[in-house]
mmCIF file of N, CA and C in Angstrom:
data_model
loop_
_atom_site.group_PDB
_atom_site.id
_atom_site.type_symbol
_atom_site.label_atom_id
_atom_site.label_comp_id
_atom_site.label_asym_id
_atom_site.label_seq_id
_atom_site.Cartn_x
_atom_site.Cartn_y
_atom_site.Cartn_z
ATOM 1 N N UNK A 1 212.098 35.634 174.982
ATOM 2 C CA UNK A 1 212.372 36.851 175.725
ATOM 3 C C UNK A 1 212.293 36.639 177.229
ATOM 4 N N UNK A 2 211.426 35.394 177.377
ATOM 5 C CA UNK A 2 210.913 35.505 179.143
ATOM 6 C C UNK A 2 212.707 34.946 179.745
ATOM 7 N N UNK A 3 213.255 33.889 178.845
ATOM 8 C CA UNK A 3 214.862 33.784 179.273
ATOM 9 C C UNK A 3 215.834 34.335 179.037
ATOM 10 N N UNK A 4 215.693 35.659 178.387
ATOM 11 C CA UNK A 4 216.743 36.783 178.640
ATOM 12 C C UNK A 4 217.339 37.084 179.528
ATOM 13 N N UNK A 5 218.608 37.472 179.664
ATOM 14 C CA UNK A 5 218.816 38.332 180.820
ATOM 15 C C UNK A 5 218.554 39.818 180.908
ATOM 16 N N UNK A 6 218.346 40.937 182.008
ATOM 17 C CA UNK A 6 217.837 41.904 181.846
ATOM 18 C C UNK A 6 218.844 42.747 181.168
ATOM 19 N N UNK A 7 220.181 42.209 181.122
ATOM 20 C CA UNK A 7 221.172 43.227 180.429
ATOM 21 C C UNK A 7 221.331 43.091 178.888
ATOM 22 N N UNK A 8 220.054 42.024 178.266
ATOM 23 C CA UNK A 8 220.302 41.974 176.672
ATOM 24 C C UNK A 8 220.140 42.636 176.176
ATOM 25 N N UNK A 9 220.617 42.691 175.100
ATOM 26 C CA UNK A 9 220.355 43.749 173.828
ATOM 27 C C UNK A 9 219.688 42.782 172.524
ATOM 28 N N UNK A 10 218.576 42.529 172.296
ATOM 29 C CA UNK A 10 218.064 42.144 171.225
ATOM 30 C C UNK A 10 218.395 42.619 169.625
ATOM 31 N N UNK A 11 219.231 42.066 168.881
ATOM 32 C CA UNK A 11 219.675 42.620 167.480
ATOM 33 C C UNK A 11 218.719 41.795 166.383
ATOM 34 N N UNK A 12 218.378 42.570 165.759
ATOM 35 C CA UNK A 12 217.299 41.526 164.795
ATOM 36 C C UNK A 12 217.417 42.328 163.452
ATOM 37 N N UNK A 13 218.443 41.659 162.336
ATOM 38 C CA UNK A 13 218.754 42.407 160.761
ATOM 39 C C UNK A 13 218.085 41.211 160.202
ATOM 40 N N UNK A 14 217.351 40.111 160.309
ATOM 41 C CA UNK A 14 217.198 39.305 159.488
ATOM 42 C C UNK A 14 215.903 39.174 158.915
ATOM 43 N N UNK A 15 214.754 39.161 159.994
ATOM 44 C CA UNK A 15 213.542 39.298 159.242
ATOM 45 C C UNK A 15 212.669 39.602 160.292
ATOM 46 N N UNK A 16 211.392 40.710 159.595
ATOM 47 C CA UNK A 16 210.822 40.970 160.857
ATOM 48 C C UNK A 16 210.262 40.178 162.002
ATOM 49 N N UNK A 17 209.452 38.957 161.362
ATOM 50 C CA UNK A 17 208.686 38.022 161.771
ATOM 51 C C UNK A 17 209.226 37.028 162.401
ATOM 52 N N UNK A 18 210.822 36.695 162.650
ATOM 53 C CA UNK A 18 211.717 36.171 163.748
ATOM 54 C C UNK A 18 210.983 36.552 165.168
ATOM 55 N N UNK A 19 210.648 38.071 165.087
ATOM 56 C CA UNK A 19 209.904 38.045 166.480
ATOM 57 C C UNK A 19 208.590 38.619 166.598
ATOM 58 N N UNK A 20 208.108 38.547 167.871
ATOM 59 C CA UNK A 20 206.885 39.059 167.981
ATOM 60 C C UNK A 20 207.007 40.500 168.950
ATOM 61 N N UNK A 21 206.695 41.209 167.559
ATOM 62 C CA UNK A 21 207.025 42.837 168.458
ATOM 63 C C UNK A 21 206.290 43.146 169.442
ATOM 64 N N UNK A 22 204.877 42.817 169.696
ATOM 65 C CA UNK A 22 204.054 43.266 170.768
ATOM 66 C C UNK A 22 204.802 42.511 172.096
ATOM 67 N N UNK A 23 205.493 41.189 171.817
ATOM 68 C CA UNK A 23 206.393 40.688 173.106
ATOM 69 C C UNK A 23 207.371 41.199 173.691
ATOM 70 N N UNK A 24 208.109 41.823 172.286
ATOM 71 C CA UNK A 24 209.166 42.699 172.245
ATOM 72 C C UNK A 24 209.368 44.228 173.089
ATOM 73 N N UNK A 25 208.135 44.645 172.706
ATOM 74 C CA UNK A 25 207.572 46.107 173.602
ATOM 75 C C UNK A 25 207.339 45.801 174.978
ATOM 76 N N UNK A 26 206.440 44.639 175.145
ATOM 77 C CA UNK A 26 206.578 45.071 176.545
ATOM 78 C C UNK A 26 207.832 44.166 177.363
ATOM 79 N N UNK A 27 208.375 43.660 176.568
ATOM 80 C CA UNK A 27 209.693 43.134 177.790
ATOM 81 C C UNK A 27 210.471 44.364 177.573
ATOM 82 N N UNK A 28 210.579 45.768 176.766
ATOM 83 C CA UNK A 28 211.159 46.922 176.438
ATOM 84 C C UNK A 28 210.702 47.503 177.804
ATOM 85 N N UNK A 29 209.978 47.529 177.313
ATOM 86 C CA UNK A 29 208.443 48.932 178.460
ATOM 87 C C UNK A 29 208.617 48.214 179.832
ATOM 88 N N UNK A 30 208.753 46.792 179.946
ATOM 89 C CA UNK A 30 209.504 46.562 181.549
ATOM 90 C C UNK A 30 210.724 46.347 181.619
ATOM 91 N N UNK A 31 211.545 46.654 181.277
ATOM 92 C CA UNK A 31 212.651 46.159 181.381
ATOM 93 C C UNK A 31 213.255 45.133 181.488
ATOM 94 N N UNK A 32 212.152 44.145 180.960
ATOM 95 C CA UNK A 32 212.733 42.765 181.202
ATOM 96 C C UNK A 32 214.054 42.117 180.105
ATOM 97 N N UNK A 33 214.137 42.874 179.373
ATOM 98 C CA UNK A 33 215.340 43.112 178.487
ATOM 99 C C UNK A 33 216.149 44.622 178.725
ATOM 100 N N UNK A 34 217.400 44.909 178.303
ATOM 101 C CA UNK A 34 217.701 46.002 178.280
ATOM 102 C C UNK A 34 217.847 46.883 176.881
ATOM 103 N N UNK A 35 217.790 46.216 175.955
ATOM 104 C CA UNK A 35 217.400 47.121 174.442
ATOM 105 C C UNK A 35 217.071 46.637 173.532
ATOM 106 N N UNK A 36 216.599 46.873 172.512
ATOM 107 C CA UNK A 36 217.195 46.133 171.002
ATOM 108 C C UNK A 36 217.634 47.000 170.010
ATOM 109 N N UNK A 37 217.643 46.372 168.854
ATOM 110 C CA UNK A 37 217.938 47.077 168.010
ATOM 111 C C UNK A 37 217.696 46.693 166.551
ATOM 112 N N UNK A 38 217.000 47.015 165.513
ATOM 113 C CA UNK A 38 216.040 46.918 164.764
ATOM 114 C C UNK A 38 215.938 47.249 163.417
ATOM 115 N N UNK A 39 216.300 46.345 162.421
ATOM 116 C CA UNK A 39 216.707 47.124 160.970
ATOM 117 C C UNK A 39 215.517 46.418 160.196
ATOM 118 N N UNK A 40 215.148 45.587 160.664
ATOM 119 C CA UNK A 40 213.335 44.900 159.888
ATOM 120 C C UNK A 40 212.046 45.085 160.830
ATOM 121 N N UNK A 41 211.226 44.761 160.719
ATOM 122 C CA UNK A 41 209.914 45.457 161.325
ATOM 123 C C UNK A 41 209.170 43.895 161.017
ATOM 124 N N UNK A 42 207.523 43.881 161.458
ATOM 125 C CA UNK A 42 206.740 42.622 160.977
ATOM 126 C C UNK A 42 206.306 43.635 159.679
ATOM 127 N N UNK A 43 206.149 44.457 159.991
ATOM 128 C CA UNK A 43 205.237 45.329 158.533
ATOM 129 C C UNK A 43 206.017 46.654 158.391
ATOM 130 N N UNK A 44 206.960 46.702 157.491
ATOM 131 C CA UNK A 44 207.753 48.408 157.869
ATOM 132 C C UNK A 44 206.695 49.373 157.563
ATOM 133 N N UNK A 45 205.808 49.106 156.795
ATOM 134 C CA UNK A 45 204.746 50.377 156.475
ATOM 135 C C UNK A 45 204.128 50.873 158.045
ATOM 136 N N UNK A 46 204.132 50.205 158.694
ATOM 137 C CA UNK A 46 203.533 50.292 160.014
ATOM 138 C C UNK A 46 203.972 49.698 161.546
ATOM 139 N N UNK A 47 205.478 50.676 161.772
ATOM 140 C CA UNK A 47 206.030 50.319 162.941
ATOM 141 C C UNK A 47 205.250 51.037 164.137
ATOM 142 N N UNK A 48 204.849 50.007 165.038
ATOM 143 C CA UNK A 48 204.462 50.593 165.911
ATOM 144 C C UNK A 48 204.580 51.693 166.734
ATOM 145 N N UNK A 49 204.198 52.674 167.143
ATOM 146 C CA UNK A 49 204.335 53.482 167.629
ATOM 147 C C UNK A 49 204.985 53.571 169.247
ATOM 148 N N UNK A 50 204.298 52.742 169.505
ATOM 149 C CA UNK A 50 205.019 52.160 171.088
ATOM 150 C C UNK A 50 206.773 51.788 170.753
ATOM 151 N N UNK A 51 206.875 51.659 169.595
ATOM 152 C CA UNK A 51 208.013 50.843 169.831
ATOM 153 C C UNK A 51 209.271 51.935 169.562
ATOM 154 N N UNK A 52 208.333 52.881 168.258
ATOM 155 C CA UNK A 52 209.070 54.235 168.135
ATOM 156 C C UNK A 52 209.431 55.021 169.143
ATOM 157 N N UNK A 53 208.649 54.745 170.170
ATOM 158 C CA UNK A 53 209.069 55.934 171.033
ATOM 159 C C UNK A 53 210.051 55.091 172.419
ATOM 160 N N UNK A 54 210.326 54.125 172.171
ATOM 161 C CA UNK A 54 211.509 53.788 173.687
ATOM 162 C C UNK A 54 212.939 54.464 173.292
ATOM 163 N N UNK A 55 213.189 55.213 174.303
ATOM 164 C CA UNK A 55 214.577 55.542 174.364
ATOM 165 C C UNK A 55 215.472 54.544 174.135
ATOM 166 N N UNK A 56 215.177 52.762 174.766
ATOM 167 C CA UNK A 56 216.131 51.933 174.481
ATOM 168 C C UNK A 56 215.871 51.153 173.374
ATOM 169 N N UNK A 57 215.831 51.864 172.322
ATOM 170 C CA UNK A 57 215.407 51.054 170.874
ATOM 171 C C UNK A 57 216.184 51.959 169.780
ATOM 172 N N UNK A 58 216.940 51.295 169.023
ATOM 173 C CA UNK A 58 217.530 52.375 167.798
ATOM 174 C C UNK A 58 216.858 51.309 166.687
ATOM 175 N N UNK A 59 216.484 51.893 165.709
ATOM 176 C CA UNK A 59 215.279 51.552 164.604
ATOM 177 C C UNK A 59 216.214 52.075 163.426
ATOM 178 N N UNK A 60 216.599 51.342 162.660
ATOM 179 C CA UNK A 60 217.541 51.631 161.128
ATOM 180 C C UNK A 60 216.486 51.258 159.772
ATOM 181 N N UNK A 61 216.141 52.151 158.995
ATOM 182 C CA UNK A 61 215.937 51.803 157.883
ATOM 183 C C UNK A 61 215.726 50.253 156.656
ATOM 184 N N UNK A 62 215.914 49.160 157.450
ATOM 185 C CA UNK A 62 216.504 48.074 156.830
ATOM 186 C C UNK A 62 217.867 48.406 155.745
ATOM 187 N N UNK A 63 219.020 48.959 155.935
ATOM 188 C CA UNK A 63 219.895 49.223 155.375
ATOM 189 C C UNK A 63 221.204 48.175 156.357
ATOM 190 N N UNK A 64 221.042 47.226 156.686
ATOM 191 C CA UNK A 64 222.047 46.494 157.516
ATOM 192 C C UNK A 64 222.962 46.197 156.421
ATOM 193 N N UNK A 65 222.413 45.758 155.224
ATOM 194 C CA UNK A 65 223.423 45.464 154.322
ATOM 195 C C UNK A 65 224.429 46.675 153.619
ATOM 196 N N UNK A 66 223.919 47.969 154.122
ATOM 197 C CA UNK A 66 224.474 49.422 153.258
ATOM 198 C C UNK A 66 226.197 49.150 153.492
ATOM 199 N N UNK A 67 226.582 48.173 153.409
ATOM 200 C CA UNK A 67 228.634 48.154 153.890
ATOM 201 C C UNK A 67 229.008 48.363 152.645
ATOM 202 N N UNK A 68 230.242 49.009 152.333
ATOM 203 C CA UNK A 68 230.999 48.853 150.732
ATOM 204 C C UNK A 68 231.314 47.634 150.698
ATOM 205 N N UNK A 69 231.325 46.627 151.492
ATOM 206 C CA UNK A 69 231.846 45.232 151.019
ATOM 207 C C UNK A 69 231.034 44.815 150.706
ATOM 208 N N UNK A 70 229.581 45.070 151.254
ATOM 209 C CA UNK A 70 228.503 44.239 150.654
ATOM 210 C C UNK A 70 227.514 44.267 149.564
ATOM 211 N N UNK A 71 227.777 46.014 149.446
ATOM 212 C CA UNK A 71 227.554 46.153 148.032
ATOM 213 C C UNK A 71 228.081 46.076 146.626
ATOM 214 N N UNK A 72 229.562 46.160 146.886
ATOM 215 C CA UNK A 72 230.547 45.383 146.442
ATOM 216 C C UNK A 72 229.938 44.277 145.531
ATOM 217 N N UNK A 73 230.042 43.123 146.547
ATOM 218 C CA UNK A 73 229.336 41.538 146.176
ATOM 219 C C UNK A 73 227.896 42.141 145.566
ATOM 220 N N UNK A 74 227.240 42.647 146.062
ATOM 221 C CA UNK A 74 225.954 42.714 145.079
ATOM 222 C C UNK A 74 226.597 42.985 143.850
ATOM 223 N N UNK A 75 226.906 43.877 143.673
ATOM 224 C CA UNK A 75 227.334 44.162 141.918
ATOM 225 C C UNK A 75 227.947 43.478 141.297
ATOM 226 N N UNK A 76 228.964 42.504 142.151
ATOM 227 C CA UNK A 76 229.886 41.489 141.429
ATOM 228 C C UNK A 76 228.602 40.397 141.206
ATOM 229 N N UNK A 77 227.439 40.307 142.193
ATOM 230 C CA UNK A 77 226.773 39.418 141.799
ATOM 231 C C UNK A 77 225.672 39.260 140.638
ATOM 232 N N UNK A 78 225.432 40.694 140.096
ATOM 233 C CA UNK A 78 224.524 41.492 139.150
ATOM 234 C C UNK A 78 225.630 41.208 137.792
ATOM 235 N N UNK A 79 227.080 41.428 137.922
ATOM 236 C CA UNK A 79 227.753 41.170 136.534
ATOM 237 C C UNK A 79 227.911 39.862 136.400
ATOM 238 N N UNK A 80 228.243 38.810 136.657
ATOM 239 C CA UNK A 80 228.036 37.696 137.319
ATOM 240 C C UNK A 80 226.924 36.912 136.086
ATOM 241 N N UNK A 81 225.448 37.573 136.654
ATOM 242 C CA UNK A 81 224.318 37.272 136.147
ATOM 243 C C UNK A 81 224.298 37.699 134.998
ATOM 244 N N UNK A 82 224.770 39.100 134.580
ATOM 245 C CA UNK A 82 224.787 39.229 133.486
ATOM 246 C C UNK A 82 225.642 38.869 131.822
ATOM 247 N N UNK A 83 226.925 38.558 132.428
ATOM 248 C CA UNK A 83 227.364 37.551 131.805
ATOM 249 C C UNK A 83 227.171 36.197 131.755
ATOM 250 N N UNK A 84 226.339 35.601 132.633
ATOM 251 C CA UNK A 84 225.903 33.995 132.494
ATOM 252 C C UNK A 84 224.941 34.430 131.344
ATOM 253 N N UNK A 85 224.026 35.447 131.899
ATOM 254 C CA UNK A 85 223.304 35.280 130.668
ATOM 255 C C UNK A 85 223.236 35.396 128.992
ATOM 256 N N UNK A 86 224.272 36.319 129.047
ATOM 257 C CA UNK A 86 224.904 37.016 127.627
ATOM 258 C C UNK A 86 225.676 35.779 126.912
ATOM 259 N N UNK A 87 226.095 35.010 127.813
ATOM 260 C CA UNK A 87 226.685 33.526 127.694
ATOM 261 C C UNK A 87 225.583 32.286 127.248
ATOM 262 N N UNK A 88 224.366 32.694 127.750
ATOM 263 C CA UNK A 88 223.389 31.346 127.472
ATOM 264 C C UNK A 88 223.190 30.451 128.801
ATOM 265 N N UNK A 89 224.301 31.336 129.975
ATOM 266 C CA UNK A 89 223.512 30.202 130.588
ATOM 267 C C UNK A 89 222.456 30.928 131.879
ATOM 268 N N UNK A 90 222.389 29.934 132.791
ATOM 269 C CA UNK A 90 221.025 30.312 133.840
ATOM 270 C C UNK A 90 222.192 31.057 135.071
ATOM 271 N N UNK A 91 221.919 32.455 135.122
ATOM 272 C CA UNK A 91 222.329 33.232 136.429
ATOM 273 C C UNK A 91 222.221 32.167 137.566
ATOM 274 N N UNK A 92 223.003 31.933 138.774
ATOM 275 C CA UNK A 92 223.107 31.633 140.337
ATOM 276 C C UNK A 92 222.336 32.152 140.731
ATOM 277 N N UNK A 93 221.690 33.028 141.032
ATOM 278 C CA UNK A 93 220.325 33.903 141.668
ATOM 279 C C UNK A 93 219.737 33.807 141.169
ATOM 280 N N UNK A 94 218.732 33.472 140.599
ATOM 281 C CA UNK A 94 217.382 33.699 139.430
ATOM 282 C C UNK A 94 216.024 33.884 140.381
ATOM 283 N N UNK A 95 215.255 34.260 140.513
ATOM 284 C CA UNK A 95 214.420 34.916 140.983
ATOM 285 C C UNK A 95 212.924 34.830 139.925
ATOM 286 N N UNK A 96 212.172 33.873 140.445
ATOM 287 C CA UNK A 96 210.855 33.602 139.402
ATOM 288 C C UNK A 96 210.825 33.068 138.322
ATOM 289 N N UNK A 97 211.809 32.223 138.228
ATOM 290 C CA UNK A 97 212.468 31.482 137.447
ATOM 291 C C UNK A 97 210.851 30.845 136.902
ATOM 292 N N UNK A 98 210.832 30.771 135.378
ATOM 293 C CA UNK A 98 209.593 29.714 134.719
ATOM 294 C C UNK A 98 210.293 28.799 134.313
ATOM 295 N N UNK A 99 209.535 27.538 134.670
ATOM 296 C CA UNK A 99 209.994 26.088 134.677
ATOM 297 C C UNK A 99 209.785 25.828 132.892
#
């Protein structure tokens, strides 16, 4: 953040912990950036309050993925799985997979 320029806009859909929000606030709160914008949190149960309240901050739900194209692919990727499996074999995504 300290090599920003003051006209950035910080975009962060990927994960909260990419940054450090208390760094984040105050290069906000001085302007040492000019916005961001925010669809993950470090903890969504508990977005800071400082951070809620800057005018130059828009804060989204974690819904970055809400596009019809991308939910789209989710479902193609859910039938997908469900015919590999109905088939016998191991879904492309598997998730907790036991060895």
């Amino acid at each position: 953040l300290k090599l920003t320029k003051r006209s950035a806009i910080l975009i962060n859909t990927a994960r909260g912990p990419v940054i450090n929000e208390n760094d984040l606030i105050e290069a906000l709160e001085m302007g040492k950036i000019a916005g961001a914008g925010l669809d993950v949190f470090w903890d969504e149960t508990k977005i800071p309050k400082r951070l809620i309240k800057l005018s130059n901050v828009v804060l989204t739900p974690h819904i970055a993925s809400a596009t019809i194209e991308v939910r789209l692919a989710m479902a193609e990727m859910v039938v997908d799985s469900v015919r590999a499996v109905l088939n016998g074999r191991m879904p492309e995504t598997v998730v907790n997979m036991k060895k």
